[in-house]
The first five atom37 places (N, CA, C, CB, O) and aatype in JSON, in Angstrom:
{
  "aatype": [20, 20, 20, 20, 20, 20, 20, 20, 20, 20, 20, 20, 20, 20, 20, 20, 20, 20, 20, 20, 20, 20, 20, 20, 20, 20, 20, 20, 20, 20, 20, 20, 20, 20, 20, 20, 20, 20, 20, 20, 20, 20, 20, 20, 20, 20, 20, 20, 20, 20, 20, 20, 20, 20, 20, 20, 20, 20, 20, 20, 20, 20, 20, 20, 20, 20, 20, 20, 20, 20, 20, 20, 20, 20, 20, 20, 20, 20, 20, 20, 20, 20, 20, 20, 20, 20, 20, 20, 20, 20, 20, 20],
  "atom_mask": [
    [1, 1, 1, 1, 1],
    [1, 1, 1, 1, 1],
    [1, 1, 1, 1, 1],
    [1, 1, 1, 1, 1],
    [1, 1, 1, 1, 1],
    [1, 1, 1, 1, 1],
    [1, 1, 1, 1, 1],
    [1, 1, 1, 1, 1],
    [1, 1, 1, 1, 1],
    [1, 1, 1, 1, 1],
    [1, 1, 1, 1, 1],
    [1, 1, 1, 1, 1],
    [1, 1, 1, 1, 1],
    [1, 1, 1, 1, 1],
    [1, 1, 1, 1, 1],
    [1, 1, 1, 1, 1],
    [1, 1, 1, 1, 1],
    [1, 1, 1, 1, 1],
    [1, 1, 1, 1, 1],
    [1, 1, 1, 1, 1],
    [1, 1, 1, 1, 1],
    [1, 1, 1, 1, 1],
    [1, 1, 1, 1, 1],
    [1, 1, 1, 1, 1],
    [1, 1, 1, 1, 1],
    [1, 1, 1, 1, 1],
    [1, 1, 1, 1, 1],
    [1, 1, 1, 1, 1],
    [1, 1, 1, 1, 1],
    [1, 1, 1, 1, 1],
    [1, 1, 1, 1, 1],
    [1, 1, 1, 1, 1],
    [1, 1, 1, 1, 1],
    [1, 1, 1, 1, 1],
    [1, 1, 1, 1, 1],
    [1, 1, 1, 1, 1],
    [1, 1, 1, 1, 1],
    [1, 1, 1, 1, 1],
    [1, 1, 1, 1, 1],
    [1, 1, 1, 1, 1],
    [1, 1, 1, 1, 1],
    [1, 1, 1, 1, 1],
    [1, 1, 1, 1, 1],
    [1, 1, 1, 1, 1],
    [1, 1, 1, 1, 1],
    [1, 1, 1, 1, 1],
    [1, 1, 1, 1, 1],
    [1, 1, 1, 1, 1],
    [1, 1, 1, 1, 1],
    [1, 1, 1, 1, 1],
    [1, 1, 1, 1, 1],
    [1, 1, 1, 1, 1],
    [1, 1, 1, 1, 1],
    [1, 1, 1, 1, 1],
    [1, 1, 1, 1, 1],
    [1, 1, 1, 1, 1],
    [1, 1, 1, 1, 1],
    [1, 1, 1, 1, 1],
    [1, 1, 1, 1, 1],
    [1, 1, 1, 1, 1],
    [1, 1, 1, 1, 1],
    [1, 1, 1, 1, 1],
    [1, 1, 1, 1, 1],
    [1, 1, 1, 1, 1],
    [1, 1, 1, 1, 1],
    [1, 1, 1, 1, 1],
    [1, 1, 1, 1, 1],
    [1, 1, 1, 1, 1],
    [1, 1, 1, 1, 1],
    [1, 1, 1, 1, 1],
    [1, 1, 1, 1, 1],
    [1, 1, 1, 1, 1],
    [1, 1, 1, 1, 1],
    [1, 1, 1, 1, 1],
    [1, 1, 1, 1, 1],
    [1, 1, 1, 1, 1],
    [1, 1, 1, 1, 1],
    [1, 1, 1, 1, 1],
    [1, 1, 1, 1, 1],
    [1, 1, 1, 1, 1],
    [1, 1, 1, 1, 1],
    [1, 1, 1, 1, 1],
    [1, 1, 1, 1, 1],
    [1, 1, 1, 1, 1],
    [1, 1, 1, 1, 1],
    [1, 1, 1, 1, 1],
    [1, 1, 1, 1, 1],
    [1, 1, 1, 1, 1],
    [1, 1, 1, 1, 1],
    [1, 1, 1, 1, 1],
    [1, 1, 1, 1, 1],
    [1, 1, 1, 1, 1]
  ],
  "atom_positions": [
    [[-51.69, -229.8, 47.86], [-53.02, -229.04, 48.22], [-53.35, -228.13, 47.03], [-52.87, -228.11, 49.64], [-52.31, -227.58, 46.65]],
    [[-54.14, -227.86, 46.49], [-54.67, -227.03, 45.52], [-55.37, -225.27, 46.16], [-55.9, -228.12, 44.83], [-55.59, -224.22, 45.55]],
    [[-55.53, -225.64, 47.5], [-55.94, -224.13, 48.0], [-54.49, -223.69, 49.14], [-57.83, -224.19, 49.04], [-53.94, -224.39, 49.99]],
    [[-54.26, -222.41, 48.76], [-53.52, -221.49, 49.81], [-54.09, -221.69, 51.23], [-53.68, -219.9, 49.44], [-55.23, -222.15, 51.23]],
    [[-53.41, -221.39, 52.73], [-53.66, -221.61, 53.42], [-54.24, -220.63, 53.88], [-53.04, -222.09, 53.78], [-54.77, -220.85, 54.97]],
    [[-54.41, -219.18, 53.29], [-55.13, -218.14, 53.57], [-56.65, -218.26, 52.9], [-54.33, -216.97, 53.11], [-57.57, -217.69, 53.48]],
    [[-56.9, -219.03, 51.66], [-58.0, -219.55, 51.83], [-58.92, -220.5, 52.17], [-58.13, -219.44, 51.42], [-60.12, -220.59, 51.92]],
    [[-57.85, -221.48, 53.02], [-58.68, -222.06, 53.91], [-58.63, -221.77, 55.17], [-58.61, -223.18, 53.87], [-59.11, -222.65, 55.88]],
    [[-58.05, -220.42, 55.97], [-58.33, -219.95, 56.81], [-59.83, -219.33, 56.63], [-57.34, -219.25, 57.07], [-60.77, -219.55, 57.4]],
    [[-59.86, -218.53, 55.46], [-61.26, -217.92, 55.07], [-62.25, -219.08, 55.16], [-61.27, -217.25, 53.5], [-63.14, -218.92, 56.0]],
    [[-62.27, -220.15, 54.5], [-63.25, -220.98, 54.41], [-63.74, -221.52, 55.63], [-62.93, -221.89, 53.62], [-64.95, -221.62, 55.83]],
    [[-62.76, -221.93, 56.57], [-62.87, -221.87, 58.01], [-64.04, -220.81, 58.65], [-61.44, -221.46, 58.5], [-65.12, -221.04, 59.2]],
    [[-63.32, -219.55, 58.34], [-63.74, -218.28, 58.99], [-65.6, -218.28, 58.78], [-62.82, -216.81, 58.12], [-66.41, -217.95, 59.65]],
    [[-65.87, -218.69, 57.52], [-67.02, -218.75, 56.9], [-67.73, -219.87, 57.29], [-66.86, -218.69, 55.62], [-68.95, -219.74, 57.29]],
    [[-67.17, -221.17, 57.69], [-68.0, -222.15, 57.75], [-68.15, -221.94, 59.46], [-67.42, -223.64, 57.04], [-68.71, -222.88, 60.04]],
    [[-67.74, -220.9, 60.2], [-67.94, -221.28, 61.55], [-69.1, -219.8, 61.71], [-66.23, -221.4, 62.66], [-69.98, -219.81, 62.57]],
    [[-68.95, -218.93, 61.01], [-69.53, -218.02, 60.54], [-71.42, -218.45, 60.88], [-68.89, -217.9, 58.94], [-72.28, -218.22, 61.73]],
    [[-71.27, -219.15, 59.61], [-72.73, -219.86, 59.07], [-73.26, -221.19, 60.97], [-72.08, -221.33, 56.83], [-74.29, -221.4, 61.61]],
    [[-72.23, -221.51, 61.03], [-72.61, -222.46, 62.08], [-72.9, -221.54, 63.38], [-71.38, -223.61, 62.34], [-73.62, -222.0, 64.27]],
    [[-72.44, -220.46, 63.49], [-72.75, -219.59, 64.87], [-74.06, -219.13, 64.61], [-71.71, -218.24, 65.21], [-74.87, -219.05, 65.54]],
    [[-74.51, -218.69, 62.95], [-75.53, -218.06, 62.61], [-76.96, -219.01, 62.95], [-75.28, -217.66, 61.15], [-78.07, -218.74, 63.41]],
    [[-76.29, -220.22, 62.46], [-77.61, -220.84, 62.38], [-77.77, -221.74, 64.05], [-77.63, -222.0, 60.8], [-78.27, -222.86, 64.19]],
    [[-77.1, -220.76, 65.34], [-77.1, -221.54, 66.41], [-76.81, -223.2, 66.48], [-78.25, -221.27, 66.84], [-77.43, -223.94, 67.25]],
    [[-75.85, -223.63, 65.62], [-75.42, -224.76, 66.02], [-74.07, -225.01, 66.83], [-75.44, -225.39, 64.99], [-73.77, -226.15, 67.17]],
    [[-73.33, -224.02, 67.09], [-72.39, -224.29, 67.66], [-72.29, -222.84, 68.25], [-71.35, -224.93, 66.85], [-72.84, -221.91, 67.68]],
    [[-71.52, -222.66, 69.5], [-71.43, -221.66, 70.5], [-69.65, -221.69, 70.75], [-72.51, -222.09, 71.98], [-69.02, -222.74, 70.66]],
    [[-69.08, -220.54, 71.04], [-68.0, -220.5, 71.39], [-67.25, -219.06, 72.21], [-67.52, -220.89, 70.25], [-67.69, -217.91, 72.17]],
    [[-66.17, -219.5, 72.83], [-65.8, -218.35, 74.02], [-64.22, -217.9, 73.19], [-65.58, -219.2, 76.1], [-63.51, -217.13, 73.84]],
    [[-63.84, -218.22, 72.22], [-62.7, -218.1, 72.24], [-62.55, -218.03, 70.42], [-61.99, -219.27, 73.21], [-62.02, -219.05, 69.97]],
    [[-62.87, -217.14, 69.54], [-62.8, -216.95, 68.37], [-61.64, -217.52, 67.6], [-62.92, -215.77, 68.28], [-61.67, -218.21, 66.58]],
    [[-60.63, -217.1, 68.31], [-59.21, -217.01, 67.45], [-59.01, -218.25, 67.3], [-57.89, -216.3, 68.08], [-58.9, -218.8, 66.2]],
    [[-58.91, -218.94, 68.68], [-58.46, -220.17, 68.83], [-59.36, -221.0, 68.11], [-58.3, -220.55, 70.17], [-58.68, -221.72, 67.38]],
    [[-60.92, -221.3, 67.91], [-61.74, -222.1, 67.37], [-61.59, -222.05, 65.63], [-63.12, -221.69, 67.95], [-61.98, -223.02, 64.97]],
    [[-60.86, -220.57, 64.79], [-60.77, -220.35, 63.53], [-59.54, -221.2, 63.52], [-60.76, -218.85, 63.01], [-59.29, -221.82, 62.49]],
    [[-58.77, -221.3, 64.54], [-57.07, -221.7, 63.96], [-57.21, -223.22, 64.16], [-55.48, -220.96, 65.06], [-56.59, -224.04, 63.48]],
    [[-58.1, -223.56, 65.19], [-58.02, -225.49, 65.14], [-58.88, -225.88, 63.75], [-59.07, -226.46, 66.85], [-58.55, -226.78, 62.98]],
    [[-59.96, -225.07, 63.61], [-61.07, -225.35, 62.29], [-59.8, -225.13, 60.95], [-62.76, -223.77, 62.2], [-60.11, -225.83, 59.98]],
    [[-58.82, -224.54, 60.78], [-58.3, -224.12, 60.02], [-57.1, -225.38, 59.4], [-57.94, -222.86, 60.6], [-56.8, -225.81, 58.28]],
    [[-56.63, -225.68, 60.9], [-55.46, -226.72, 60.74], [-56.54, -228.15, 60.38], [-54.29, -226.87, 62.47], [-56.23, -229.06, 59.61]],
    [[-57.48, -228.09, 60.93], [-58.24, -229.59, 60.83], [-58.45, -229.68, 59.11], [-60.06, -229.63, 61.85], [-57.92, -230.65, 58.56]],
    [[-59.22, -228.68, 58.23], [-59.52, -228.25, 57.03], [-58.32, -228.69, 56.36], [-59.87, -226.8, 56.94], [-58.44, -229.47, 55.42]],
    [[-56.91, -228.2, 56.81], [-55.64, -228.26, 55.89], [-55.22, -229.51, 55.96], [-54.47, -227.34, 56.25], [-55.09, -230.1, 54.89]],
    [[-54.98, -230.06, 56.92], [-54.93, -231.35, 57.32], [-56.11, -232.18, 56.38], [-55.17, -231.38, 58.97], [-55.64, -232.96, 55.55]],
    [[-57.22, -232.1, 56.44], [-58.1, -233.08, 55.36], [-57.8, -232.77, 54.11], [-59.67, -232.97, 55.4], [-57.89, -233.76, 53.39]],
    [[-57.4, -231.54, 53.42], [-57.54, -231.19, 51.97], [-55.57, -231.57, 51.6], [-58.29, -229.08, 51.71], [-54.98, -231.38, 50.54]],
    [[-55.04, -232.1, 52.8], [-53.5, -232.6, 52.07], [-53.39, -233.95, 52.31], [-52.04, -231.89, 52.71], [-52.42, -234.68, 52.15]],
    [[-54.65, -234.22, 52.75], [-54.69, -236.18, 52.89], [-54.27, -236.86, 51.18], [-56.96, -236.92, 53.4], [-53.66, -237.92, 51.04]],
    [[-54.74, -235.99, 49.99], [-54.83, -236.92, 49.24], [-53.52, -237.08, 48.57], [-55.87, -236.75, 48.46], [-53.05, -238.02, 47.93]],
    [[-52.73, -235.16, 49.12], [-51.41, -235.09, 48.69], [-50.48, -236.36, 49.45], [-50.88, -233.55, 49.05], [-49.79, -237.02, 48.67]],
    [[-50.45, -236.6, 50.4], [-49.87, -237.52, 51.0], [-50.19, -238.73, 50.81], [-49.9, -237.33, 52.03], [-49.28, -239.55, 50.94]],
    [[-51.38, -239.19, 50.48], [-51.35, -240.9, 49.35], [-50.84, -240.69, 48.26], [-52.84, -241.67, 48.78], [-50.49, -241.78, 47.82]],
    [[-50.48, -239.51, 47.21], [-50.14, -239.76, 46.14], [-48.62, -239.57, 46.3], [-50.87, -239.01, 45.18], [-47.92, -239.76, 45.31]],
    [[-48.15, -239.26, 47.28], [-46.76, -239.19, 47.83], [-46.51, -241.03, 48.62], [-46.73, -237.58, 49.21], [-45.51, -241.51, 49.15]],
    [[-47.21, -241.33, 48.49], [-47.14, -242.88, 49.7], [-46.76, -243.44, 48.26], [-48.99, -243.78, 50.85], [-45.75, -244.09, 47.98]],
    [[-47.91, -243.01, 47.31], [-48.29, -244.75, 46.27], [-47.01, -243.89, 45.2], [-50.8, -245.18, 45.15], [-46.8, -244.5, 44.15]],
    [[-46.35, -242.88, 45.35], [-44.82, -242.6, 44.61], [-44.0, -243.32, 44.87], [-44.13, -241.47, 44.82], [-43.32, -243.92, 44.04]],
    [[-43.86, -243.41, 46.41], [-42.63, -244.5, 46.82], [-42.57, -245.58, 46.6], [-42.35, -244.7, 47.91], [-41.53, -246.24, 46.47]],
    [[-44.14, -246.11, 46.47], [-44.26, -247.63, 46.83], [-43.87, -247.84, 44.97], [-46.23, -248.33, 47.69], [-43.35, -248.89, 44.6]],
    [[-44.13, -246.99, 44.21], [-43.52, -247.49, 43.06], [-42.12, -247.49, 42.41], [-44.13, -247.05, 42.36], [-41.65, -248.17, 41.49]],
    [[-41.56, -246.44, 43.25], [-40.3, -246.24, 43.21], [-39.63, -247.41, 43.4], [-39.95, -245.34, 44.01], [-38.8, -247.83, 42.58]],
    [[-40.03, -248.19, 44.83], [-39.28, -249.74, 45.32], [-39.91, -250.53, 44.21], [-39.74, -250.49, 47.12], [-39.16, -251.48, 43.95]],
    [[-41.0, -250.54, 43.43], [-41.36, -251.56, 42.75], [-41.13, -251.5, 40.77], [-42.89, -251.65, 43.31], [-41.48, -252.3, 39.9]],
    [[-40.58, -250.5, 40.74], [-40.24, -250.16, 39.03], [-40.04, -251.41, 38.29], [-38.77, -249.24, 38.74], [-40.71, -251.84, 37.35]],
    [[-38.83, -252.0, 38.97], [-38.51, -253.0, 37.95], [-39.6, -254.17, 37.56], [-37.28, -253.66, 38.42], [-39.81, -254.65, 36.45]],
    [[-40.14, -254.43, 38.62], [-41.46, -255.45, 38.78], [-42.4, -254.81, 37.83], [-42.2, -255.54, 40.44], [-42.77, -255.51, 36.9]],
    [[-42.91, -253.45, 37.92], [-43.95, -252.7, 36.59], [-43.73, -253.06, 35.39], [-43.87, -251.18, 36.37], [-44.52, -253.34, 34.49]],
    [[-42.12, -253.03, 35.44], [-41.44, -252.85, 34.15], [-41.58, -254.74, 33.38], [-39.47, -252.14, 34.57], [-42.05, -254.92, 32.25]],
    [[-41.34, -255.27, 33.78], [-41.51, -256.96, 33.91], [-42.89, -257.14, 33.51], [-41.26, -257.67, 35.55], [-43.1, -257.65, 32.41]],
    [[-43.8, -256.81, 34.19], [-45.07, -257.02, 33.76], [-45.63, -256.4, 32.75], [-45.77, -256.87, 34.59], [-46.39, -257.09, 32.07]],
    [[-45.47, -255.1, 32.39], [-45.7, -253.81, 31.11], [-46.63, -253.37, 31.83], [-46.19, -254.11, 29.35], [-47.68, -253.65, 31.25]],
    [[-46.92, -252.61, 33.2], [-47.75, -252.09, 33.48], [-47.34, -250.56, 33.31], [-48.14, -252.6, 34.59], [-46.16, -250.4, 33.63]],
    [[-48.04, -249.3, 32.85], [-47.81, -248.23, 32.9], [-47.56, -247.54, 34.49], [-48.78, -247.78, 32.12], [-48.09, -248.08, 35.47]],
    [[-47.05, -246.79, 34.57], [-46.84, -246.01, 35.51], [-48.25, -245.51, 36.08], [-45.96, -245.0, 35.02], [-48.54, -245.62, 37.27]],
    [[-49.15, -244.91, 35.07], [-50.7, -244.34, 35.41], [-51.47, -245.16, 35.67], [-51.41, -243.64, 34.47], [-52.41, -245.06, 36.46]],
    [[-51.09, -246.34, 34.85], [-52.32, -247.42, 35.78], [-52.04, -248.22, 36.99], [-52.84, -248.63, 34.91], [-52.85, -248.98, 37.52]],
    [[-50.89, -247.99, 37.35], [-50.4, -248.75, 38.27], [-50.54, -247.83, 39.84], [-48.86, -249.16, 37.73], [-50.74, -248.29, 40.96]],
    [[-50.35, -246.3, 39.4], [-50.5, -245.59, 40.29], [-51.91, -245.2, 40.57], [-49.71, -244.69, 40.11], [-52.21, -244.82, 41.7]],
    [[-52.79, -245.27, 39.63], [-54.29, -245.94, 40.18], [-54.63, -246.55, 40.38], [-55.07, -246.06, 39.99], [-55.58, -246.52, 41.15]],
    [[-54.28, -247.34, 40.0], [-54.57, -248.96, 41.04], [-54.4, -249.09, 42.54], [-53.49, -250.16, 40.65], [-55.31, -249.45, 43.29]],
    [[-52.67, -248.63, 43.06], [-52.36, -248.71, 44.33], [-53.12, -247.88, 45.08], [-51.12, -248.51, 44.54], [-53.63, -248.18, 46.16]],
    [[-53.24, -246.38, 44.3], [-53.99, -245.46, 45.15], [-55.32, -245.83, 45.44], [-54.04, -244.19, 44.61], [-55.66, -245.15, 46.42]],
    [[-56.47, -246.75, 45.01], [-57.87, -247.0, 44.98], [-57.35, -248.44, 45.82], [-58.81, -247.05, 43.27], [-58.15, -248.71, 46.72]],
    [[-56.48, -249.17, 45.77], [-56.24, -249.69, 46.87], [-55.9, -249.25, 48.18], [-55.62, -250.25, 46.62], [-56.39, -250.0, 49.02]],
    [[-55.27, -248.37, 48.63], [-54.96, -247.53, 49.5], [-56.14, -246.84, 50.3], [-54.19, -246.69, 48.85], [-56.27, -246.74, 51.52]],
    [[-56.98, -246.37, 49.26], [-58.17, -245.6, 49.72], [-58.84, -246.72, 50.39], [-59.08, -244.84, 48.54], [-58.6, -246.78, 51.59]],
    [[-59.46, -247.43, 50.02], [-60.37, -248.83, 50.03], [-59.7, -249.4, 51.46], [-60.08, -250.09, 48.42], [-60.36, -249.51, 52.49]],
    [[-58.62, -249.65, 51.38], [-57.91, -250.08, 52.85], [-58.25, -249.35, 53.87], [-56.43, -250.0, 52.92], [-58.89, -249.74, 54.85]],
    [[-57.71, -247.88, 53.6], [-57.76, -247.22, 55.08], [-59.5, -246.91, 54.98], [-56.55, -245.51, 55.32], [-59.74, -246.36, 56.05]],
    [[-60.72, -247.0, 54.27], [-61.93, -246.36, 54.34], [-61.79, -244.87, 54.24], [-62.59, -246.74, 55.55], [-62.49, -244.15, 54.94]],
    [[-60.87, -244.35, 53.36], [-60.9, -242.75, 52.89], [-61.79, -242.26, 52.03], [-59.76, -242.34, 52.26], [-61.94, -242.88, 50.97]],
    [[-62.43, -241.29, 52.23], [-63.4, -240.73, 51.28], [-62.86, -239.17, 50.89], [-64.98, -240.74, 52.0], [-62.88, -238.12, 51.54]],
    [[-62.43, -239.47, 49.68], [-61.96, -237.97, 48.85], [-62.88, -237.28, 48.29], [-61.04, -238.09, 47.69], [-62.59, -236.23, 47.71]]
  ]
}
């Protein structure tokens, strides 16, 4: 993930402030809502990192096959990542 937790918390507070100012949401527990929003944003921002880790594990298992086929790590990484994203219908 490319953002620090503190910055994600700041972004969550700003989003909630703007949604509240536009009368799009109302809530009674601002600290709780901010924490939940921060966690949701962290989970979403970490999704690509988790996918990248999964792709690396797959490539480690099939490293010999890649060498036999002459595929580069980068090309195989991109292809597997695209396939995972397509299969799971993820938007990055």
